[in-house]
Amino acid sequence: MTPAELREFCLGFNAAVEEFPFNPEISVFKVLGKVFALSALDGEPLKVNLKCEPELAVRLRAEHEAIVPGWHMNKRHWNTVTVGGPGALPDAMVRELVEDSYDLVVAGLPKAERLRLDRP
């Protein structure tokens, strides 16, 4: 997955936006003001921080070398996923993890906002 493909995929979700609150190098993808992905899109290798259910996060880290505790994030709820370069995860799995992160964040929103996003 290229940086452009990762950006396009993240922005493909309902109400998703890209912001740069920390610096111009770190893309922060949000839904209704809540972060679901962060990435230095010009990083080598390409990595992205994604929210994850705590039990699943631990299991994924044990099963995949390309998944580690979230860098500069709450390590219980966030993973850093290597997207590009040697040892990277397959694109389909990255897309699934990004969507799971988006869904977790949306699940924490008030019901009216979830319904507006078409994700009850």
CSV table of N, CA and C in Angstrom, one decimal:
chain,number,residue,atom,x,y,z
A,1,MET,N,0.9,-1.2,0.0
A,1,MET,CA,0.0,0.0,0.0
A,1,MET,C,0.9,1.2,0.0
A,2,THR,N,0.6,2.2,-0.9
A,2,THR,CA,1.4,3.4,-1.0
A,2,THR,C,0.8,4.4,0.0
A,3,PRO,N,1.5,5.5,0.3
A,3,PRO,CA,1.0,6.6,1.1
A,3,PRO,C,-0.3,7.2,0.5
A,4,ALA,N,-0.3,7.3,-0.8
A,4,ALA,CA,-1.5,7.9,-1.4
A,4,ALA,C,-2.7,7.0,-1.3
A,5,GLU,N,-2.5,5.7,-1.4
A,5,GLU,CA,-3.6,4.7,-1.2
A,5,GLU,C,-4.1,4.7,0.2
A,6,LEU,N,-3.2,4.8,1.2
A,6,LEU,CA,-3.6,4.8,2.6
A,6,LEU,C,-4.4,6.1,2.9
A,7,ARG,N,-3.9,7.2,2.4
A,7,ARG,CA,-4.7,8.5,2.6
A,7,ARG,C,-6.1,8.4,1.9
A,8,GLU,N,-6.1,7.9,0.7
A,8,GLU,CA,-7.4,7.8,0.0
A,8,GLU,C,-8.4,6.8,0.8
A,9,PHE,N,-7.8,5.7,1.3
A,9,PHE,CA,-8.7,4.8,2.0
A,9,PHE,C,-9.2,5.4,3.3
A,10,CYS,N,-8.4,6.1,4.0
A,10,CYS,CA,-8.8,6.7,5.3
A,10,CYS,C,-9.9,7.8,5.0
A,11,LEU,N,-9.7,8.5,4.0
A,11,LEU,CA,-10.6,9.6,3.6
A,11,LEU,C,-11.9,9.1,3.0
A,12,GLY,N,-11.9,7.8,2.7
A,12,GLY,CA,-13.1,7.2,2.0
A,12,GLY,C,-14.3,6.9,3.0
A,13,PHE,N,-14.0,7.0,4.3
A,13,PHE,CA,-15.1,6.8,5.2
A,13,PHE,C,-15.9,8.0,5.4
A,14,ASN,N,-17.2,7.8,5.8
A,14,ASN,CA,-18.1,8.9,6.0
A,14,ASN,C,-17.6,9.9,7.0
A,15,ALA,N,-17.6,11.1,6.7
A,15,ALA,CA,-17.2,12.3,7.6
A,15,ALA,C,-15.7,12.2,8.0
A,16,ALA,N,-14.9,11.5,7.3
A,16,ALA,CA,-13.5,11.4,7.6
A,16,ALA,C,-12.8,12.6,7.0
A,17,VAL,N,-11.8,13.2,7.8
A,17,VAL,CA,-11.1,14.3,7.4
A,17,VAL,C,-9.6,14.1,7.8
A,18,GLU,N,-8.7,14.8,7.1
A,18,GLU,CA,-7.3,14.8,7.4
A,18,GLU,C,-6.9,16.1,8.0
A,19,GLU,N,-6.2,16.1,9.1
A,19,GLU,CA,-5.8,17.3,9.8
A,19,GLU,C,-4.3,17.2,10.1
A,20,PHE,N,-3.7,18.3,10.5
A,20,PHE,CA,-2.3,18.3,10.8
A,20,PHE,C,-2.0,19.1,12.1
A,21,PRO,N,-2.6,18.6,13.3
A,21,PRO,CA,-2.5,19.3,14.5
A,21,PRO,C,-1.1,19.3,15.2
A,22,PHE,N,-0.3,18.4,14.8
A,22,PHE,CA,1.0,18.3,15.5
A,22,PHE,C,2.1,18.9,14.7
A,23,ASN,N,2.2,18.6,13.4
A,23,ASN,CA,3.1,19.2,12.5
A,23,ASN,C,2.7,18.8,11.1
A,24,PRO,N,3.2,19.5,10.0
A,24,PRO,CA,2.8,19.2,8.7
A,24,PRO,C,3.2,17.8,8.2
A,25,GLU,N,4.0,17.1,8.9
A,25,GLU,CA,4.4,15.8,8.5
A,25,GLU,C,3.5,14.6,8.9
A,26,ILE,N,2.7,14.9,10.0
A,26,ILE,CA,1.9,13.9,10.6
A,26,ILE,C,0.4,14.1,10.2
A,27,SER,N,-0.1,13.2,9.3
A,27,SER,CA,-1.5,13.2,8.9
A,27,SER,C,-2.3,12.5,10.0
A,28,VAL,N,-3.3,13.3,10.5
A,28,VAL,CA,-4.2,12.7,11.5
A,28,VAL,C,-5.6,12.6,10.9
A,29,PHE,N,-6.1,11.4,10.8
A,29,PHE,CA,-7.4,11.2,10.2
A,29,PHE,C,-8.4,11.1,11.3
A,30,LYS,N,-9.5,11.9,11.2
A,30,LYS,CA,-10.5,12.0,12.2
A,30,LYS,C,-11.9,11.7,11.6
A,31,VAL,N,-12.8,11.3,12.5
A,31,VAL,CA,-14.2,11.3,12.2
A,31,VAL,C,-15.0,12.1,13.3
A,32,LEU,N,-15.6,13.1,12.9
A,32,LEU,CA,-16.3,14.0,13.8
A,32,LEU,C,-15.5,14.4,15.0
A,33,GLY,N,-14.2,14.8,14.7
A,33,GLY,CA,-13.3,15.3,15.7
A,33,GLY,C,-12.5,14.2,16.5
A,34,LYS,N,-12.8,12.9,16.2
A,34,LYS,CA,-12.1,11.9,17.0
A,34,LYS,C,-11.1,11.1,16.1
A,35,VAL,N,-9.9,10.9,16.6
A,35,VAL,CA,-8.8,10.3,15.8
A,35,VAL,C,-9.1,8.8,15.6
A,36,PHE,N,-8.9,8.3,14.3
A,36,PHE,CA,-8.9,6.9,14.1
A,36,PHE,C,-7.7,6.4,13.4
A,37,ALA,N,-6.8,7.3,12.9
A,37,ALA,CA,-5.5,6.9,12.3
A,37,ALA,C,-4.6,8.1,12.3
A,38,LEU,N,-3.3,7.8,12.5
A,38,LEU,CA,-2.2,8.8,12.4
A,38,LEU,C,-1.1,8.2,11.6
A,39,SER,N,-0.5,9.0,10.7
A,39,SER,CA,0.6,8.4,9.9
A,39,SER,C,1.5,9.6,9.4
A,40,ALA,N,2.8,9.3,9.4
A,40,ALA,CA,3.8,10.1,8.7
A,40,ALA,C,3.8,9.5,7.3
A,41,LEU,N,3.0,10.1,6.4
A,41,LEU,CA,2.9,9.4,5.1
A,41,LEU,C,4.1,9.4,4.3
A,42,ASP,N,5.1,10.2,4.6
A,42,ASP,CA,6.4,10.2,3.9
A,42,ASP,C,7.4,9.4,4.6
A,43,GLY,N,7.0,8.7,5.7
A,43,GLY,CA,7.9,7.8,6.5
A,43,GLY,C,8.4,6.6,5.7
A,44,GLU,N,9.6,6.2,6.0
A,44,GLU,CA,10.2,4.9,5.5
A,44,GLU,C,10.6,4.0,6.6
A,45,PRO,N,10.0,2.9,6.8
A,45,PRO,CA,8.8,2.4,6.0
A,45,PRO,C,7.6,3.1,6.5
A,46,LEU,N,6.5,3.0,5.6
A,46,LEU,CA,5.3,3.6,5.9
A,46,LEU,C,4.6,2.9,7.1
A,47,LYS,N,4.2,3.6,8.1
A,47,LYS,CA,3.5,3.1,9.3
A,47,LYS,C,2.3,3.9,9.6
A,48,VAL,N,1.3,3.3,10.3
A,48,VAL,CA,0.1,4.0,10.7
A,48,VAL,C,-0.3,3.5,12.1
A,49,ASN,N,-0.7,4.5,12.9
A,49,ASN,CA,-1.2,4.2,14.3
A,49,ASN,C,-2.7,4.0,14.1
A,50,LEU,N,-3.2,2.8,14.7
A,50,LEU,CA,-4.6,2.5,14.6
A,50,LEU,C,-5.2,2.1,15.9
A,51,LYS,N,-6.4,2.5,16.2
A,51,LYS,CA,-7.1,2.1,17.4
A,51,LYS,C,-7.5,0.6,17.3
A,52,CYS,N,-7.5,-0.1,18.4
A,52,CYS,CA,-7.8,-1.6,18.4
A,52,CYS,C,-8.3,-2.0,19.7
A,53,GLU,N,-9.2,-3.0,19.7
A,53,GLU,CA,-9.7,-3.5,21.0
A,53,GLU,C,-8.5,-4.1,21.7
A,54,PRO,N,-8.4,-3.9,23.0
A,54,PRO,CA,-7.2,-4.3,23.8
A,54,PRO,C,-6.8,-5.7,23.6
A,55,GLU,N,-7.8,-6.7,23.7
A,55,GLU,CA,-7.4,-8.1,23.7
A,55,GLU,C,-6.9,-8.5,22.2
A,56,LEU,N,-7.6,-7.9,21.2
A,56,LEU,CA,-7.2,-8.1,19.9
A,56,LEU,C,-5.8,-7.5,19.6
A,57,ALA,N,-5.5,-6.4,20.2
A,57,ALA,CA,-4.2,-5.7,20.0
A,57,ALA,C,-3.1,-6.6,20.4
A,58,VAL,N,-3.3,-7.2,21.6
A,58,VAL,CA,-2.2,-8.1,22.1
A,58,VAL,C,-2.0,-9.3,21.2
A,59,ARG,N,-3.1,-9.9,20.8
A,59,ARG,CA,-3.0,-11.0,19.9
A,59,ARG,C,-2.4,-10.7,18.6
A,60,LEU,N,-2.7,-9.6,18.0
A,60,LEU,CA,-2.1,-9.2,16.7
A,60,LEU,C,-0.7,-8.9,16.8
A,61,ARG,N,-0.2,-8.3,17.9
A,61,ARG,CA,1.2,-8.1,18.2
A,61,ARG,C,2.0,-9.4,18.3
A,62,ALA,N,1.3,-10.4,18.9
A,62,ALA,CA,2.0,-11.7,19.0
A,62,ALA,C,2.1,-12.4,17.7
A,63,GLU,N,1.1,-12.2,16.8
A,63,GLU,CA,1.0,-12.9,15.6
A,63,GLU,C,1.8,-12.3,14.4
A,64,HIS,N,2.0,-10.9,14.5
A,64,HIS,CA,2.5,-10.2,13.4
A,64,HIS,C,3.7,-9.3,13.8
A,65,GLU,N,4.8,-9.5,13.2
A,65,GLU,CA,6.0,-8.7,13.5
A,65,GLU,C,5.8,-7.2,13.2
A,66,ALA,N,4.9,-7.0,12.2
A,66,ALA,CA,4.7,-5.7,11.7
A,66,ALA,C,3.7,-4.9,12.5
A,67,ILE,N,3.2,-5.4,13.6
A,67,ILE,CA,2.3,-4.8,14.5
A,67,ILE,C,2.9,-4.7,15.9
A,68,VAL,N,3.1,-3.5,16.4
A,68,VAL,CA,3.7,-3.2,17.7
A,68,VAL,C,2.8,-2.2,18.5
A,69,PRO,N,3.0,-2.1,19.8
A,69,PRO,CA,2.3,-1.1,20.6
A,69,PRO,C,2.3,0.3,20.0
A,70,GLY,N,1.3,1.0,20.0
A,70,GLY,CA,1.2,2.3,19.4
A,70,GLY,C,2.2,3.3,19.9
A,71,TRP,N,3.0,3.8,18.9
A,71,TRP,CA,4.0,4.8,19.2
A,71,TRP,C,3.4,6.1,19.7
A,72,HIS,N,3.8,6.6,20.8
A,72,HIS,CA,3.3,7.9,21.4
A,72,HIS,C,1.8,7.8,21.6
A,73,MET,N,1.2,6.6,21.8
A,73,MET,CA,-0.2,6.5,22.0
A,73,MET,C,-0.5,5.6,23.3
A,74,ASN,N,-1.7,5.5,23.7
A,74,ASN,CA,-2.1,4.6,24.8
A,74,ASN,C,-1.8,3.2,24.2
A,75,LYS,N,-0.9,2.5,24.7
A,75,LYS,CA,-0.4,1.2,24.2
A,75,LYS,C,-1.5,0.1,24.4
A,76,ARG,N,-2.4,0.3,25.3
A,76,ARG,CA,-3.5,-0.7,25.5
A,76,ARG,C,-4.5,-0.6,24.3
A,77,HIS,N,-4.7,0.6,23.8
A,77,HIS,CA,-5.8,0.8,22.8
A,77,HIS,C,-5.3,1.0,21.3
A,78,TRP,N,-3.9,1.2,21.2
A,78,TRP,CA,-3.4,1.6,19.9
A,78,TRP,C,-2.3,0.7,19.4
A,79,ASN,N,-2.2,0.4,18.2
A,79,ASN,CA,-1.1,-0.3,17.6
A,79,ASN,C,-0.5,0.5,16.5
A,80,THR,N,0.8,0.3,16.3
A,80,THR,CA,1.5,0.9,15.1
A,80,THR,C,1.7,-0.2,14.2
A,81,VAL,N,1.2,0.0,12.9
A,81,VAL,CA,1.2,-1.1,11.9
A,81,VAL,C,2.2,-0.7,10.8
A,82,THR,N,3.1,-1.5,10.4
A,82,THR,CA,4.0,-1.3,9.3
A,82,THR,C,3.3,-1.6,8.0
A,83,VAL,N,3.1,-0.6,7.2
A,83,VAL,CA,2.3,-0.8,6.0
A,83,VAL,C,3.1,-1.0,4.8
A,84,GLY,N,4.3,-0.4,4.7
A,84,GLY,CA,5.1,-0.5,3.5
A,84,GLY,C,6.5,-1.1,3.9
A,85,GLY,N,7.2,-1.6,2.9
A,85,GLY,CA,8.6,-2.1,3.2
A,85,GLY,C,8.6,-3.6,3.5
A,86,PRO,N,9.8,-4.1,3.8
A,86,PRO,CA,9.9,-5.5,4.1
A,86,PRO,C,9.2,-5.9,5.4
A,87,GLY,N,8.5,-7.0,5.4
A,87,GLY,CA,7.8,-7.4,6.6
A,87,GLY,C,6.4,-6.8,6.8
A,88,ALA,N,6.0,-5.9,5.9
A,88,ALA,CA,4.7,-5.2,6.0
A,88,ALA,C,3.6,-6.2,5.9
A,89,LEU,N,2.4,-5.8,6.4
A,89,LEU,CA,1.2,-6.6,6.3
A,89,LEU,C,0.6,-6.5,4.9
A,90,PRO,N,-0.1,-7.5,4.5
A,90,PRO,CA,-0.8,-7.4,3.2
A,90,PRO,C,-1.8,-6.3,3.2
A,91,ASP,N,-2.0,-5.7,2.0
A,91,ASP,CA,-2.9,-4.5,1.9
A,91,ASP,C,-4.3,-4.8,2.4
A,92,ALA,N,-4.8,-6.0,2.2
A,92,ALA,CA,-6.2,-6.3,2.6
A,92,ALA,C,-6.3,-6.3,4.1
A,93,MET,N,-5.3,-6.8,4.8
A,93,MET,CA,-5.3,-6.7,6.3
A,93,MET,C,-5.2,-5.3,6.8
A,94,VAL,N,-4.3,-4.5,6.2
A,94,VAL,CA,-4.2,-3.1,6.6
A,94,VAL,C,-5.6,-2.4,6.4
A,95,ARG,N,-6.2,-2.6,5.3
A,95,ARG,CA,-7.6,-2.0,5.1
A,95,ARG,C,-8.5,-2.5,6.2
A,96,GLU,N,-8.5,-3.7,6.6
A,96,GLU,CA,-9.4,-4.3,7.6
A,96,GLU,C,-9.1,-3.6,8.9
A,97,LEU,N,-7.8,-3.4,9.3
A,97,LEU,CA,-7.4,-2.8,10.5
A,97,LEU,C,-7.8,-1.3,10.6
A,98,VAL,N,-7.7,-0.6,9.4
A,98,VAL,CA,-8.1,0.8,9.4
A,98,VAL,C,-9.6,0.9,9.6
A,99,GLU,N,-10.3,0.0,8.9
A,99,GLU,CA,-11.8,0.0,9.1
A,99,GLU,C,-12.2,-0.3,10.5
A,100,ASP,N,-11.5,-1.3,11.1
A,100,ASP,CA,-11.8,-1.6,12.5
A,100,ASP,C,-11.6,-0.4,13.4
A,101,SER,N,-10.5,0.3,13.2
A,101,SER,CA,-10.2,1.5,14.0
A,101,SER,C,-11.3,2.6,13.8
A,102,TYR,N,-11.7,2.8,12.6
A,102,TYR,CA,-12.8,3.8,12.3
A,102,TYR,C,-14.0,3.3,13.0
A,103,ASP,N,-14.4,2.1,12.9
A,103,ASP,CA,-15.6,1.5,13.5
A,103,ASP,C,-15.6,1.7,15.1
A,104,LEU,N,-14.4,1.4,15.7
A,104,LEU,CA,-14.3,1.6,17.1
A,104,LEU,C,-14.5,3.0,17.6
A,105,VAL,N,-13.9,3.9,16.8
A,105,VAL,CA,-14.1,5.3,17.1
A,105,VAL,C,-15.6,5.8,17.0
A,106,VAL,N,-16.2,5.3,15.9
A,106,VAL,CA,-17.6,5.7,15.6
A,106,VAL,C,-18.5,5.0,16.7
A,107,ALA,N,-18.2,3.8,17.2
A,107,ALA,CA,-19.0,3.2,18.2
A,107,ALA,C,-19.0,4.0,19.5
A,108,GLY,N,-18.0,4.8,19.7
A,108,GLY,CA,-17.9,5.6,20.9
A,108,GLY,C,-18.7,7.0,20.8
A,109,LEU,N,-19.2,7.2,19.6
A,109,LEU,CA,-19.9,8.5,19.4
A,109,LEU,C,-21.4,8.3,19.8
A,110,PRO,N,-22.0,9.5,20.1
A,110,PRO,CA,-23.4,9.4,20.5
A,110,PRO,C,-24.3,8.7,19.4
A,111,LYS,N,-25.4,8.1,19.7
A,111,LYS,CA,-26.2,7.3,18.8
A,111,LYS,C,-26.6,8.2,17.6
A,112,ALA,N,-27.0,9.4,17.8
A,112,ALA,CA,-27.5,10.3,16.7
A,112,ALA,C,-26.4,10.5,15.7
A,113,GLU,N,-25.2,10.6,16.2
A,113,GLU,CA,-24.0,10.8,15.2
A,113,GLU,C,-23.7,9.5,14.5
A,114,ARG,N,-23.8,8.4,15.2
A,114,ARG,CA,-23.6,7.1,14.6
A,114,ARG,C,-24.6,6.9,13.4
A,115,LEU,N,-25.8,7.1,13.7
A,115,LEU,CA,-26.9,7.0,12.7
A,115,LEU,C,-26.7,7.9,11.5
A,116,ARG,N,-26.2,9.1,11.8
A,116,ARG,CA,-25.9,10.0,10.7
A,116,ARG,C,-24.8,9.5,9.8
A,117,LEU,N,-23.9,8.8,10.4
A,117,LEU,CA,-22.8,8.2,9.7
A,117,LEU,C,-23.1,6.9,9.0
A,118,ASP,N,-24.4,6.4,9.3
A,118,ASP,CA,-24.8,5.1,8.7
A,118,ASP,C,-24.1,4.0,9.3
A,119,ARG,N,-23.7,4.1,10.6
A,119,ARG,CA,-23.0,3.0,11.3
A,119,ARG,C,-23.6,2.8,12.7
A,120,PRO,N,-24.8,2.2,12.7
A,120,PRO,CA,-25.5,2.1,14.0
A,120,PRO,C,-24.8,1.2,15.0
